């Protein structure tokens, strides 16, 4: 199984809502990543978890809260987002080298 | 100036043409990646290079470490190759720095 899955595929939320994005992989990878991608731009790294511990936080606002409950799962909790946070949120995992990306969650904040 | 520069930004070609996309970088790297992103979002890793050349089907990737330059070639291009191709360099163990991408359109 060389797949990274993400749910939901699409999410529309208001600025006062709380929602979560979910990412799952069963490749035994010990590093997992969250990226944010705006239209026609490359992905921007948000967070990296290594062995279930947060190893990189690219100065992301606290309205984005990552969580790694176990080695296969990565969540991104969202609260009080702004319309400019609307983007494609990509999850990836890796062991050594190649990163495997999920299909992304397209988030719209109204 | 971006640490990773790609050219061209946009490329339109006819089916069957030989395609070259270039990537230059200005930082020390542990590896260079070529990625493909189709409309709708999903990113696929095509190659990871630290030296030399790799080939997979109609795709060839080369890297010159001394010149800090890499190229992605597509032979006998096909409309299904239409996508955004992204060069990314790996700094350290985990962090990727991405180029701006090259939007490739292959017309039948």
mmCIF file with all atom_site columns, C-alpha atoms in Angstrom, chain B:
data_model
loop_
_atom_site.group_PDB
_atom_site.id
_atom_site.type_symbol
_atom_site.label_atom_id
_atom_site.label_alt_id
_atom_site.label_comp_id
_atom_site.label_asym_id
_atom_site.label_entity_id
_atom_site.label_seq_id
_atom_site.pdbx_PDB_ins_code
_atom_site.Cartn_x
_atom_site.Cartn_y
_atom_site.Cartn_z
_atom_site.occupancy
_atom_site.B_iso_or_equiv
_atom_site.pdbx_formal_charge
_atom_site.auth_seq_id
_atom_site.auth_comp_id
_atom_site.auth_asym_id
_atom_site.auth_atom_id
_atom_site.pdbx_PDB_model_num
ATOM 1   C CA . UNK B 1 1   ? 15.783 35.646 -5.381  1.00 0.00 ? 1   UNK B CA 1
ATOM 2   C CA . UNK B 1 2   ? 14.212 32.210 -4.920  1.00 0.00 ? 2   UNK B CA 1
ATOM 3   C CA . UNK B 1 3   ? 16.502 29.407 -3.825  1.00 0.00 ? 3   UNK B CA 1
ATOM 4   C CA . UNK B 1 4   ? 15.033 27.238 -6.597  1.00 0.00 ? 4   UNK B CA 1
ATOM 5   C CA . UNK B 1 5   ? 14.364 28.682 -10.030 1.00 0.00 ? 5   UNK B CA 1
ATOM 6   C CA . UNK B 1 6   ? 12.569 26.849 -12.822 1.00 0.00 ? 6   UNK B CA 1
ATOM 7   C CA . UNK B 1 7   ? 12.286 27.663 -16.493 1.00 0.00 ? 7   UNK B CA 1
ATOM 8   C CA . UNK B 1 8   ? 10.205 28.051 -18.449 1.00 0.00 ? 8   UNK B CA 1
ATOM 9   C CA . UNK B 1 9   ? 7.200  28.987 -16.303 1.00 0.00 ? 9   UNK B CA 1
ATOM 10  C CA . UNK B 1 10  ? 4.813  27.940 -19.065 1.00 0.00 ? 10  UNK B CA 1
ATOM 11  C CA . UNK B 1 11  ? 5.421  25.627 -21.991 1.00 0.00 ? 11  UNK B CA 1
ATOM 12  C CA . UNK B 1 12  ? 3.062  24.649 -24.794 1.00 0.00 ? 12  UNK B CA 1
ATOM 13  C CA . UNK B 1 13  ? 4.089  22.020 -27.326 1.00 0.00 ? 13  UNK B CA 1
ATOM 14  C CA . UNK B 1 14  ? 2.642  19.655 -29.891 1.00 0.00 ? 14  UNK B CA 1
ATOM 15  C CA . UNK B 1 15  ? 2.204  15.966 -29.278 1.00 0.00 ? 15  UNK B CA 1
ATOM 16  C CA . UNK B 1 16  ? 5.399  14.074 -29.992 1.00 0.00 ? 16  UNK B CA 1
ATOM 17  C CA . UNK B 1 17  ? 7.798  16.910 -29.246 1.00 0.00 ? 17  UNK B CA 1
ATOM 18  C CA . UNK B 1 18  ? 10.826 16.533 -26.972 1.00 0.00 ? 18  UNK B CA 1
ATOM 19  C CA . UNK B 1 19  ? 10.330 18.587 -23.801 1.00 0.00 ? 19  UNK B CA 1
ATOM 20  C CA . UNK B 1 20  ? 12.978 20.038 -21.472 1.00 0.00 ? 20  UNK B CA 1
ATOM 21  C CA . UNK B 1 21  ? 12.297 21.754 -18.169 1.00 0.00 ? 21  UNK B CA 1
ATOM 22  C CA . UNK B 1 22  ? 15.187 23.307 -16.270 1.00 0.00 ? 22  UNK B CA 1
ATOM 23  C CA . UNK B 1 23  ? 15.839 23.831 -12.577 1.00 0.00 ? 23  UNK B CA 1
ATOM 24  C CA . UNK B 1 24  ? 18.641 25.814 -10.948 1.00 0.00 ? 24  UNK B CA 1
ATOM 25  C CA . UNK B 1 25  ? 19.249 26.073 -7.231  1.00 0.00 ? 25  UNK B CA 1
ATOM 26  C CA . UNK B 1 26  ? 21.503 28.205 -5.084  1.00 0.00 ? 26  UNK B CA 1
ATOM 27  C CA . UNK B 1 27  ? 21.759 26.250 -1.824  1.00 0.00 ? 27  UNK B CA 1
ATOM 28  C CA . UNK B 1 28  ? 23.449 23.097 -0.634  1.00 0.00 ? 28  UNK B CA 1
ATOM 29  C CA . UNK B 1 29  ? 21.143 20.140 -1.034  1.00 0.00 ? 29  UNK B CA 1
ATOM 30  C CA . UNK B 1 30  ? 20.984 16.494 -0.035  1.00 0.00 ? 30  UNK B CA 1
ATOM 31  C CA . UNK B 1 31  ? 18.771 15.575 -3.004  1.00 0.00 ? 31  UNK B CA 1
ATOM 32  C CA . UNK B 1 32  ? 16.635 17.045 -5.773  1.00 0.00 ? 32  UNK B CA 1
ATOM 33  C CA . UNK B 1 33  ? 13.099 15.936 -6.555  1.00 0.00 ? 33  UNK B CA 1
ATOM 34  C CA . UNK B 1 34  ? 10.937 16.256 -9.636  1.00 0.00 ? 34  UNK B CA 1
ATOM 35  C CA . UNK B 1 35  ? 7.211  16.221 -8.931  1.00 0.00 ? 35  UNK B CA 1
ATOM 36  C CA . UNK B 1 36  ? 4.142  16.209 -11.165 1.00 0.00 ? 36  UNK B CA 1
ATOM 37  C CA . UNK B 1 37  ? 0.837  17.823 -10.242 1.00 0.00 ? 37  UNK B CA 1
ATOM 38  C CA . UNK B 1 38  ? -2.279 17.360 -12.350 1.00 0.00 ? 38  UNK B CA 1
ATOM 39  C CA . UNK B 1 39  ? -5.286 19.702 -12.163 1.00 0.00 ? 39  UNK B CA 1
ATOM 40  C CA . UNK B 1 40  ? -7.278 18.713 -9.100  1.00 0.00 ? 40  UNK B CA 1
ATOM 41  C CA . UNK B 1 41  ? -4.296 18.637 -6.824  1.00 0.00 ? 41  UNK B CA 1
ATOM 42  C CA . UNK B 1 42  ? -2.562 15.304 -6.300  1.00 0.00 ? 42  UNK B CA 1
ATOM 43  C CA . UNK B 1 43  ? 1.233  15.413 -6.430  1.00 0.00 ? 43  UNK B CA 1
ATOM 44  C CA . UNK B 1 44  ? 3.246  12.460 -7.706  1.00 0.00 ? 44  UNK B CA 1
ATOM 45  C CA . UNK B 1 45  ? 6.943  12.082 -7.093  1.00 0.00 ? 45  UNK B CA 1
ATOM 46  C CA . UNK B 1 46  ? 8.693  11.348 -10.410 1.00 0.00 ? 46  UNK B CA 1
ATOM 47  C CA . UNK B 1 47  ? 12.371 11.262 -9.471  1.00 0.00 ? 47  UNK B CA 1
ATOM 48  C CA . UNK B 1 48  ? 14.730 11.771 -6.575  1.00 0.00 ? 48  UNK B CA 1
ATOM 49  C CA . UNK B 1 49  ? 18.301 12.538 -7.666  1.00 0.00 ? 49  UNK B CA 1
ATOM 50  C CA . UNK B 1 50  ? 21.539 13.157 -5.864  1.00 0.00 ? 50  UNK B CA 1
ATOM 51  C CA . UNK B 1 51  ? 23.823 12.632 -8.863  1.00 0.00 ? 51  UNK B CA 1
ATOM 52  C CA . UNK B 1 52  ? 23.861 11.614 -12.509 1.00 0.00 ? 52  UNK B CA 1
ATOM 53  C CA . UNK B 1 53  ? 20.818 10.588 -14.459 1.00 0.00 ? 53  UNK B CA 1
ATOM 54  C CA . UNK B 1 54  ? 17.634 8.566  -13.999 1.00 0.00 ? 54  UNK B CA 1
ATOM 55  C CA . UNK B 1 55  ? 15.150 7.272  -16.566 1.00 0.00 ? 55  UNK B CA 1
ATOM 56  C CA . UNK B 1 56  ? 11.602 6.040  -16.149 1.00 0.00 ? 56  UNK B CA 1
ATOM 57  C CA . UNK B 1 57  ? 9.664  5.303  -19.310 1.00 0.00 ? 57  UNK B CA 1
ATOM 58  C CA . UNK B 1 58  ? 9.620  8.473  -21.416 1.00 0.00 ? 58  UNK B CA 1
ATOM 59  C CA . UNK B 1 59  ? 10.942 10.627 -18.584 1.00 0.00 ? 59  UNK B CA 1
ATOM 60  C CA . UNK B 1 60  ? 14.615 11.379 -17.994 1.00 0.00 ? 60  UNK B CA 1
ATOM 61  C CA . UNK B 1 61  ? 16.054 13.486 -15.182 1.00 0.00 ? 61  UNK B CA 1
ATOM 62  C CA . UNK B 1 62  ? 19.632 14.687 -14.914 1.00 0.00 ? 62  UNK B CA 1
ATOM 63  C CA . UNK B 1 63  ? 21.512 16.646 -12.307 1.00 0.00 ? 63  UNK B CA 1
ATOM 64  C CA . UNK B 1 64  ? 24.858 18.470 -12.351 1.00 0.00 ? 64  UNK B CA 1
ATOM 65  C CA . UNK B 1 65  ? 25.878 19.031 -8.749  1.00 0.00 ? 65  UNK B CA 1
ATOM 66  C CA . UNK B 1 66  ? 28.816 21.307 -9.597  1.00 0.00 ? 66  UNK B CA 1
ATOM 67  C CA . UNK B 1 67  ? 26.635 23.600 -11.705 1.00 0.00 ? 67  UNK B CA 1
ATOM 68  C CA . UNK B 1 68  ? 23.617 23.275 -9.333  1.00 0.00 ? 68  UNK B CA 1
ATOM 69  C CA . UNK B 1 69  ? 21.353 22.485 -12.230 1.00 0.00 ? 69  UNK B CA 1
ATOM 70  C CA . UNK B 1 70  ? 18.875 19.776 -13.119 1.00 0.00 ? 70  UNK B CA 1
ATOM 71  C CA . UNK B 1 71  ? 16.779 19.050 -16.184 1.00 0.00 ? 71  UNK B CA 1
ATOM 72  C CA . UNK B 1 72  ? 13.643 16.994 -16.733 1.00 0.00 ? 72  UNK B CA 1
ATOM 73  C CA . UNK B 1 73  ? 13.149 15.669 -20.247 1.00 0.00 ? 73  UNK B CA 1
ATOM 74  C CA . UNK B 1 74  ? 10.025 14.112 -21.746 1.00 0.00 ? 74  UNK B CA 1
ATOM 75  C CA . UNK B 1 75  ? 10.425 12.192 -24.978 1.00 0.00 ? 75  UNK B CA 1
ATOM 76  C CA . UNK B 1 76  ? 7.519  11.652 -27.414 1.00 0.00 ? 76  UNK B CA 1
ATOM 77  C CA . UNK B 1 77  ? 5.271  13.940 -25.377 1.00 0.00 ? 77  UNK B CA 1
ATOM 78  C CA . UNK B 1 78  ? 1.565  13.141 -25.106 1.00 0.00 ? 78  UNK B CA 1
ATOM 79  C CA . UNK B 1 79  ? -1.461 15.215 -24.047 1.00 0.00 ? 79  UNK B CA 1
ATOM 80  C CA . UNK B 1 80  ? -1.657 13.184 -20.823 1.00 0.00 ? 80  UNK B CA 1
ATOM 81  C CA . UNK B 1 81  ? 1.740  14.660 -19.881 1.00 0.00 ? 81  UNK B CA 1
ATOM 82  C CA . UNK B 1 82  ? 0.003  18.022 -19.467 1.00 0.00 ? 82  UNK B CA 1
ATOM 83  C CA . UNK B 1 83  ? 0.522  18.999 -15.841 1.00 0.00 ? 83  UNK B CA 1
ATOM 84  C CA . UNK B 1 84  ? 2.563  21.247 -13.594 1.00 0.00 ? 84  UNK B CA 1
ATOM 85  C CA . UNK B 1 85  ? 6.093  19.968 -13.055 1.00 0.00 ? 85  UNK B CA 1
ATOM 86  C CA . UNK B 1 86  ? 7.770  21.076 -9.848  1.00 0.00 ? 86  UNK B CA 1
ATOM 87  C CA . UNK B 1 87  ? 11.440 20.929 -8.948  1.00 0.00 ? 87  UNK B CA 1
ATOM 88  C CA . UNK B 1 88  ? 12.128 20.689 -5.214  1.00 0.00 ? 88  UNK B CA 1
ATOM 89  C CA . UNK B 1 89  ? 15.430 20.482 -3.366  1.00 0.00 ? 89  UNK B CA 1
ATOM 90  C CA . UNK B 1 90  ? 15.837 18.752 -0.055  1.00 0.00 ? 90  UNK B CA 1
ATOM 91  C CA . UNK B 1 91  ? 17.703 20.701 2.608   1.00 0.00 ? 91  UNK B CA 1
ATOM 92  C CA . UNK B 1 92  ? 18.650 18.427 5.452   1.00 0.00 ? 92  UNK B CA 1
ATOM 93  C CA . UNK B 1 93  ? 16.613 15.356 6.278   1.00 0.00 ? 93  UNK B CA 1
ATOM 94  C CA . UNK B 1 94  ? 13.070 16.554 5.801   1.00 0.00 ? 94  UNK B CA 1
ATOM 95  C CA . UNK B 1 95  ? 12.547 20.038 4.400   1.00 0.00 ? 95  UNK B CA 1
ATOM 96  C CA . UNK B 1 96  ? 11.750 20.511 0.707   1.00 0.00 ? 96  UNK B CA 1
ATOM 97  C CA . UNK B 1 97  ? 12.164 23.887 -0.981  1.00 0.00 ? 97  UNK B CA 1
ATOM 98  C CA . UNK B 1 98  ? 10.006 24.120 -4.071  1.00 0.00 ? 98  UNK B CA 1
ATOM 99  C CA . UNK B 1 99  ? 10.431 25.910 -7.365  1.00 0.00 ? 99  UNK B CA 1
ATOM 100 C CA . UNK B 1 100 ? 7.509  27.853 -8.787  1.00 0.00 ? 100 UNK B CA 1
ATOM 101 C CA . UNK B 1 101 ? 6.579  25.060 -11.187 1.00 0.00 ? 101 UNK B CA 1
ATOM 102 C CA . UNK B 1 102 ? 6.374  24.748 -14.959 1.00 0.00 ? 102 UNK B CA 1
ATOM 103 C CA . UNK B 1 103 ? 2.919  24.503 -16.479 1.00 0.00 ? 103 UNK B CA 1
ATOM 104 C CA . UNK B 1 104 ? 3.173  22.128 -19.450 1.00 0.00 ? 104 UNK B CA 1
ATOM 105 C CA . UNK B 1 105 ? 0.433  21.826 -22.075 1.00 0.00 ? 105 UNK B CA 1
ATOM 106 C CA . UNK B 1 106 ? 0.732  19.246 -24.838 1.00 0.00 ? 106 UNK B CA 1
ATOM 107 C CA . UNK B 1 107 ? -1.695 19.763 -27.695 1.00 0.00 ? 107 UNK B CA 1
ATOM 108 C CA . UNK B 1 108 ? -2.850 16.831 -29.839 1.00 0.00 ? 108 UNK B CA 1
#
